[in-house]
Amino acid sequence: QRMFTAVNSNVTDVSFFLPGTSTAATTSAFGLIFTDVEIFGGTKLEFFDENNVLLYNRNAWVAGNQGLTFLGAVADAGERISRVRITAGANTITANGKLGNPNDDVVVMDDFLYAEPISQSIPEPSTFVLLTLGLLGGFTLRRTHS
């Protein structure tokens, strides 16, 4: 079983890059599963665009001791997600595996899900532009071979 948490912090920032590169990218969807959310308001996701403007934030639902909670969002109005800030409860785990505060609950993460990151530096051509270029190329090719 593999769980994730930040060390010495309850905050994790997730930034997106083109696969196999250091080229910044954005995505249209992100979600994850939290384990052990017992207190409402202490665990949340914040979604930011490429200008670091907050797009959306949401608190995770309480699932109880060792329960699972899914939290995520889809940018369905053309927004692009550049960074997600994950706040996982109020407690921390130190580098030696001990709790930062033995009285607070520990929330950990599992199963990150996201849409394929795409680069913002190369705009995607529209279908109409591609169709027009294809027709012009076919017409030109046919004309030169006639």
PDB file of C-alpha atoms in Angstrom:
ATOM      1  CA  GLN A   1       0.000   0.000   0.000  1.00  0.00           C
ATOM      2  CA  ARG A   2       1.419   3.376  -1.010  1.00  0.00           C
ATOM      3  CA  MET A   3       0.306   6.599   0.619  1.00  0.00           C
ATOM      4  CA  PHE A   4       1.707  10.093   0.190  1.00  0.00           C
ATOM      5  CA  THR A   5       2.190  13.033   2.512  1.00  0.00           C
ATOM      6  CA  ALA A   6       4.468  16.039   2.704  1.00  0.00           C
ATOM      7  CA  VAL A   7       7.309  15.872   5.226  1.00  0.00           C
ATOM      8  CA  ASN A   8       7.315  18.600   7.909  1.00  0.00           C
ATOM      9  CA  SER A   9       4.290  20.257   6.280  1.00  0.00           C
ATOM     10  CA  ASN A  10       0.626  19.574   5.626  1.00  0.00           C
ATOM     11  CA  VAL A  11       0.763  21.441   2.281  1.00  0.00           C
ATOM     12  CA  THR A  12       1.797  20.003  -1.078  1.00  0.00           C
ATOM     13  CA  ASP A  13       1.930  22.053  -4.292  1.00  0.00           C
ATOM     14  CA  VAL A  14       1.474  20.111  -7.544  1.00  0.00           C
ATOM     15  CA  SER A  15       2.662  21.810 -10.741  1.00  0.00           C
ATOM     16  CA  PHE A  16       2.221  20.345 -14.218  1.00  0.00           C
ATOM     17  CA  PHE A  17       4.846  19.762 -16.922  1.00  0.00           C
ATOM     18  CA  LEU A  18       4.914  18.155 -20.348  1.00  0.00           C
ATOM     19  CA  PRO A  19       5.779  14.481 -19.807  1.00  0.00           C
ATOM     20  CA  GLY A  20       9.524  13.882 -19.704  1.00  0.00           C
ATOM     21  CA  THR A  21      10.417  17.588 -19.826  1.00  0.00           C
ATOM     22  CA  SER A  22      10.736  20.629 -17.602  1.00  0.00           C
ATOM     23  CA  THR A  23       8.318  22.596 -19.846  1.00  0.00           C
ATOM     24  CA  ALA A  24       5.488  24.053 -17.754  1.00  0.00           C
ATOM     25  CA  ALA A  25       2.030  22.877 -18.754  1.00  0.00           C
ATOM     26  CA  THR A  26      -1.588  23.032 -17.649  1.00  0.00           C
ATOM     27  CA  THR A  27      -4.340  20.478 -17.237  1.00  0.00           C
ATOM     28  CA  SER A  28      -8.119  20.538 -17.337  1.00  0.00           C
ATOM     29  CA  ALA A  29      -8.808  18.171 -14.424  1.00  0.00           C
ATOM     30  CA  PHE A  30      -7.260  16.988 -11.176  1.00  0.00           C
ATOM     31  CA  GLY A  31      -8.427  14.864  -8.287  1.00  0.00           C
ATOM     32  CA  LEU A  32      -7.140  12.647  -5.519  1.00  0.00           C
ATOM     33  CA  ILE A  33      -8.207  10.348  -2.744  1.00  0.00           C
ATOM     34  CA  PHE A  34      -7.582  11.346   0.868  1.00  0.00           C
ATOM     35  CA  THR A  35      -7.433   8.825   3.687  1.00  0.00           C
ATOM     36  CA  ASP A  36      -8.558   9.568   7.237  1.00  0.00           C
ATOM     37  CA  VAL A  37     -10.309  12.951   6.887  1.00  0.00           C
ATOM     38  CA  GLU A  38     -12.014  13.301  10.271  1.00  0.00           C
ATOM     39  CA  ILE A  39     -12.367  17.088  10.653  1.00  0.00           C
ATOM     40  CA  PHE A  40     -14.248  19.225   8.110  1.00  0.00           C
ATOM     41  CA  GLY A  41     -12.387  22.290   6.861  1.00  0.00           C
ATOM     42  CA  GLY A  42      -8.838  21.091   7.444  1.00  0.00           C
ATOM     43  CA  THR A  43      -8.361  19.241   4.157  1.00  0.00           C
ATOM     44  CA  LYS A  44      -8.837  21.024   0.840  1.00  0.00           C
ATOM     45  CA  LEU A  45      -7.740  21.564  -2.761  1.00  0.00           C
ATOM     46  CA  GLU A  46      -7.038  24.955  -4.341  1.00  0.00           C
ATOM     47  CA  PHE A  47      -6.748  25.246  -8.141  1.00  0.00           C
ATOM     48  CA  PHE A  48      -4.659  28.032  -9.743  1.00  0.00           C
ATOM     49  CA  ASP A  49      -4.226  29.155 -13.363  1.00  0.00           C
ATOM     50  CA  GLU A  50      -0.921  29.966 -15.091  1.00  0.00           C
ATOM     51  CA  ASN A  51      -1.059  33.529 -13.645  1.00  0.00           C
ATOM     52  CA  ASN A  52      -1.409  32.090 -10.115  1.00  0.00           C
ATOM     53  CA  VAL A  53      -5.027  33.267  -9.886  1.00  0.00           C
ATOM     54  CA  LEU A  54      -7.253  31.079  -7.711  1.00  0.00           C
ATOM     55  CA  LEU A  55      -9.808  29.361  -9.947  1.00  0.00           C
ATOM     56  CA  TYR A  56     -11.593  27.157  -7.429  1.00  0.00           C
ATOM     57  CA  ASN A  57     -11.219  25.718  -3.951  1.00  0.00           C
ATOM     58  CA  ARG A  58     -13.085  23.024  -2.086  1.00  0.00           C
ATOM     59  CA  ASN A  59     -12.966  21.323   1.319  1.00  0.00           C
ATOM     60  CA  ALA A  60     -12.923  17.539   1.456  1.00  0.00           C
ATOM     61  CA  TRP A  61     -15.861  15.721   3.013  1.00  0.00           C
ATOM     62  CA  VAL A  62     -15.317  13.887   6.274  1.00  0.00           C
ATOM     63  CA  ALA A  63     -15.049  10.108   5.829  1.00  0.00           C
ATOM     64  CA  GLY A  64     -14.113   9.094   9.373  1.00  0.00           C
ATOM     65  CA  ASN A  65     -11.209   7.155  10.777  1.00  0.00           C
ATOM     66  CA  GLN A  66      -9.323   5.420   7.921  1.00  0.00           C
ATOM     67  CA  GLY A  67     -12.156   6.304   5.510  1.00  0.00           C
ATOM     68  CA  LEU A  68     -11.592   7.375   1.917  1.00  0.00           C
ATOM     69  CA  THR A  69     -12.644  10.725   0.437  1.00  0.00           C
ATOM     70  CA  PHE A  70     -12.356  11.714  -3.234  1.00  0.00           C
ATOM     71  CA  LEU A  71     -11.951  15.390  -4.079  1.00  0.00           C
ATOM     72  CA  GLY A  72     -11.342  16.848  -7.521  1.00  0.00           C
ATOM     73  CA  ALA A  73     -12.508  19.276 -10.176  1.00  0.00           C
ATOM     74  CA  VAL A  74     -12.818  19.580 -13.943  1.00  0.00           C
ATOM     75  CA  ALA A  75     -12.218  22.932 -15.629  1.00  0.00           C
ATOM     76  CA  ASP A  76     -15.124  22.826 -18.067  1.00  0.00           C
ATOM     77  CA  ALA A  77     -15.402  26.512 -19.030  1.00  0.00           C
ATOM     78  CA  GLY A  78     -12.024  26.844 -20.764  1.00  0.00           C
ATOM     79  CA  GLU A  79      -9.936  27.418 -17.633  1.00  0.00           C
ATOM     80  CA  ARG A  80      -6.507  25.789 -17.447  1.00  0.00           C
ATOM     81  CA  ILE A  81      -5.100  24.477 -14.166  1.00  0.00           C
ATOM     82  CA  SER A  82      -1.403  25.230 -13.708  1.00  0.00           C
ATOM     83  CA  ARG A  83      -1.002  24.362 -10.030  1.00  0.00           C
ATOM     84  CA  VAL A  84      -2.982  22.597  -7.311  1.00  0.00           C
ATOM     85  CA  ARG A  85      -2.330  23.281  -3.635  1.00  0.00           C
ATOM     86  CA  ILE A  86      -3.227  20.329  -1.430  1.00  0.00           C
ATOM     87  CA  THR A  87      -3.794  20.933   2.283  1.00  0.00           C
ATOM     88  CA  ALA A  88      -3.964  17.548   4.011  1.00  0.00           C
ATOM     89  CA  GLY A  89      -5.353  18.051   7.496  1.00  0.00           C
ATOM     90  CA  ALA A  90      -3.686  20.019  10.279  1.00  0.00           C
ATOM     91  CA  ASN A  91      -0.970  17.594  11.357  1.00  0.00           C
ATOM     92  CA  THR A  92       2.470  16.916   9.902  1.00  0.00           C
ATOM     93  CA  ILE A  93       4.797  13.968   9.817  1.00  0.00           C
ATOM     94  CA  THR A  94       8.441  14.806  10.503  1.00  0.00           C
ATOM     95  CA  ALA A  95      11.410  13.391   8.604  1.00  0.00           C
ATOM     96  CA  ASN A  96      11.905  10.699  11.263  1.00  0.00           C
ATOM     97  CA  GLY A  97       8.302   9.490  10.864  1.00  0.00           C
ATOM     98  CA  LYS A  98       6.961  11.044  14.063  1.00  0.00           C
ATOM     99  CA  LEU A  99       3.831  13.182  14.247  1.00  0.00           C
ATOM    100  CA  GLY A 100       4.267  16.934  14.443  1.00  0.00           C
ATOM    101  CA  ASN A 101       1.469  17.031  17.007  1.00  0.00           C
ATOM    102  CA  PRO A 102       0.326  13.722  18.537  1.00  0.00           C
ATOM    103  CA  ASN A 103      -3.129  15.214  19.297  1.00  0.00           C
ATOM    104  CA  ASP A 104      -4.047  16.100  15.689  1.00  0.00           C
ATOM    105  CA  ASP A 105      -5.341  13.723  13.055  1.00  0.00           C
ATOM    106  CA  VAL A 106      -3.068  12.762  10.148  1.00  0.00           C
ATOM    107  CA  VAL A 107      -4.516  12.892   6.615  1.00  0.00           C
ATOM    108  CA  VAL A 108      -2.594  11.194   3.808  1.00  0.00           C
ATOM    109  CA  MET A 109      -3.088  11.023   0.036  1.00  0.00           C
ATOM    110  CA  ASP A 110      -3.510   8.176  -2.418  1.00  0.00           C
ATOM    111  CA  ASP A 111      -4.352   7.843  -6.132  1.00  0.00           C
ATOM    112  CA  PHE A 112      -3.703  11.142  -7.917  1.00  0.00           C
ATOM    113  CA  LEU A 113      -5.752  11.553 -11.108  1.00  0.00           C
ATOM    114  CA  TYR A 114      -5.370  14.275 -13.743  1.00  0.00           C
ATOM    115  CA  ALA A 115      -5.986  15.021 -17.399  1.00  0.00           C
ATOM    116  CA  GLU A 116      -2.978  14.995 -19.723  1.00  0.00           C
ATOM    117  CA  PRO A 117      -0.899  18.169 -19.277  1.00  0.00           C
ATOM    118  CA  ILE A 118      -0.573  20.342 -22.386  1.00  0.00           C
ATOM    119  CA  SER A 119       1.763  23.219 -23.162  1.00  0.00           C
ATOM    120  CA  GLN A 120       0.370  26.729 -23.249  1.00  0.00           C
ATOM    121  CA  SER A 121       3.217  28.015 -25.416  1.00  0.00           C
ATOM    122  CA  ILE A 122       1.982  26.167 -28.513  1.00  0.00           C
ATOM    123  CA  PRO A 123      -1.696  26.892 -29.165  1.00  0.00           C
ATOM    124  CA  GLU A 124      -3.717  24.031 -30.541  1.00  0.00           C
ATOM    125  CA  PRO A 125      -5.040  24.767 -34.038  1.00  0.00           C
ATOM    126  CA  SER A 126      -8.769  24.633 -34.423  1.00  0.00           C
ATOM    127  CA  THR A 127     -10.445  21.907 -36.448  1.00  0.00           C
ATOM    128  CA  PHE A 128     -11.589  24.440 -39.035  1.00  0.00           C
ATOM    129  CA  VAL A 129      -8.037  25.697 -39.630  1.00  0.00           C
ATOM    130  CA  LEU A 130      -6.745  22.137 -40.010  1.00  0.00           C
ATOM    131  CA  LEU A 131      -9.536  21.251 -42.431  1.00  0.00           C
ATOM    132  CA  THR A 132      -8.879  24.376 -44.517  1.00  0.00           C
ATOM    133  CA  LEU A 133      -5.128  23.707 -44.676  1.00  0.00           C
ATOM    134  CA  GLY A 134      -5.766  20.098 -45.666  1.00  0.00           C
ATOM    135  CA  LEU A 135      -8.121  21.110 -48.454  1.00  0.00           C
ATOM    136  CA  LEU A 136      -5.706  23.782 -49.734  1.00  0.00           C
ATOM    137  CA  GLY A 137      -2.807  21.312 -49.642  1.00  0.00           C
ATOM    138  CA  GLY A 138      -4.848  18.686 -51.507  1.00  0.00           C
ATOM    139  CA  PHE A 139      -5.999  21.216 -54.100  1.00  0.00           C
ATOM    140  CA  THR A 140      -2.422  22.472 -54.635  1.00  0.00           C
ATOM    141  CA  LEU A 141      -1.055  18.938 -54.915  1.00  0.00           C
ATOM    142  CA  ARG A 142      -3.767  17.965 -57.428  1.00  0.00           C
ATOM    143  CA  ARG A 143      -3.151  21.118 -59.468  1.00  0.00           C
ATOM    144  CA  THR A 144       0.632  20.509 -59.723  1.00  0.00           C
ATOM    145  CA  HIS A 145       0.104  16.909 -60.895  1.00  0.00           C
ATOM    146  CA  SER A 146      -2.506  17.765 -63.575  1.00  0.00           C
TER     147      SER A 146
END
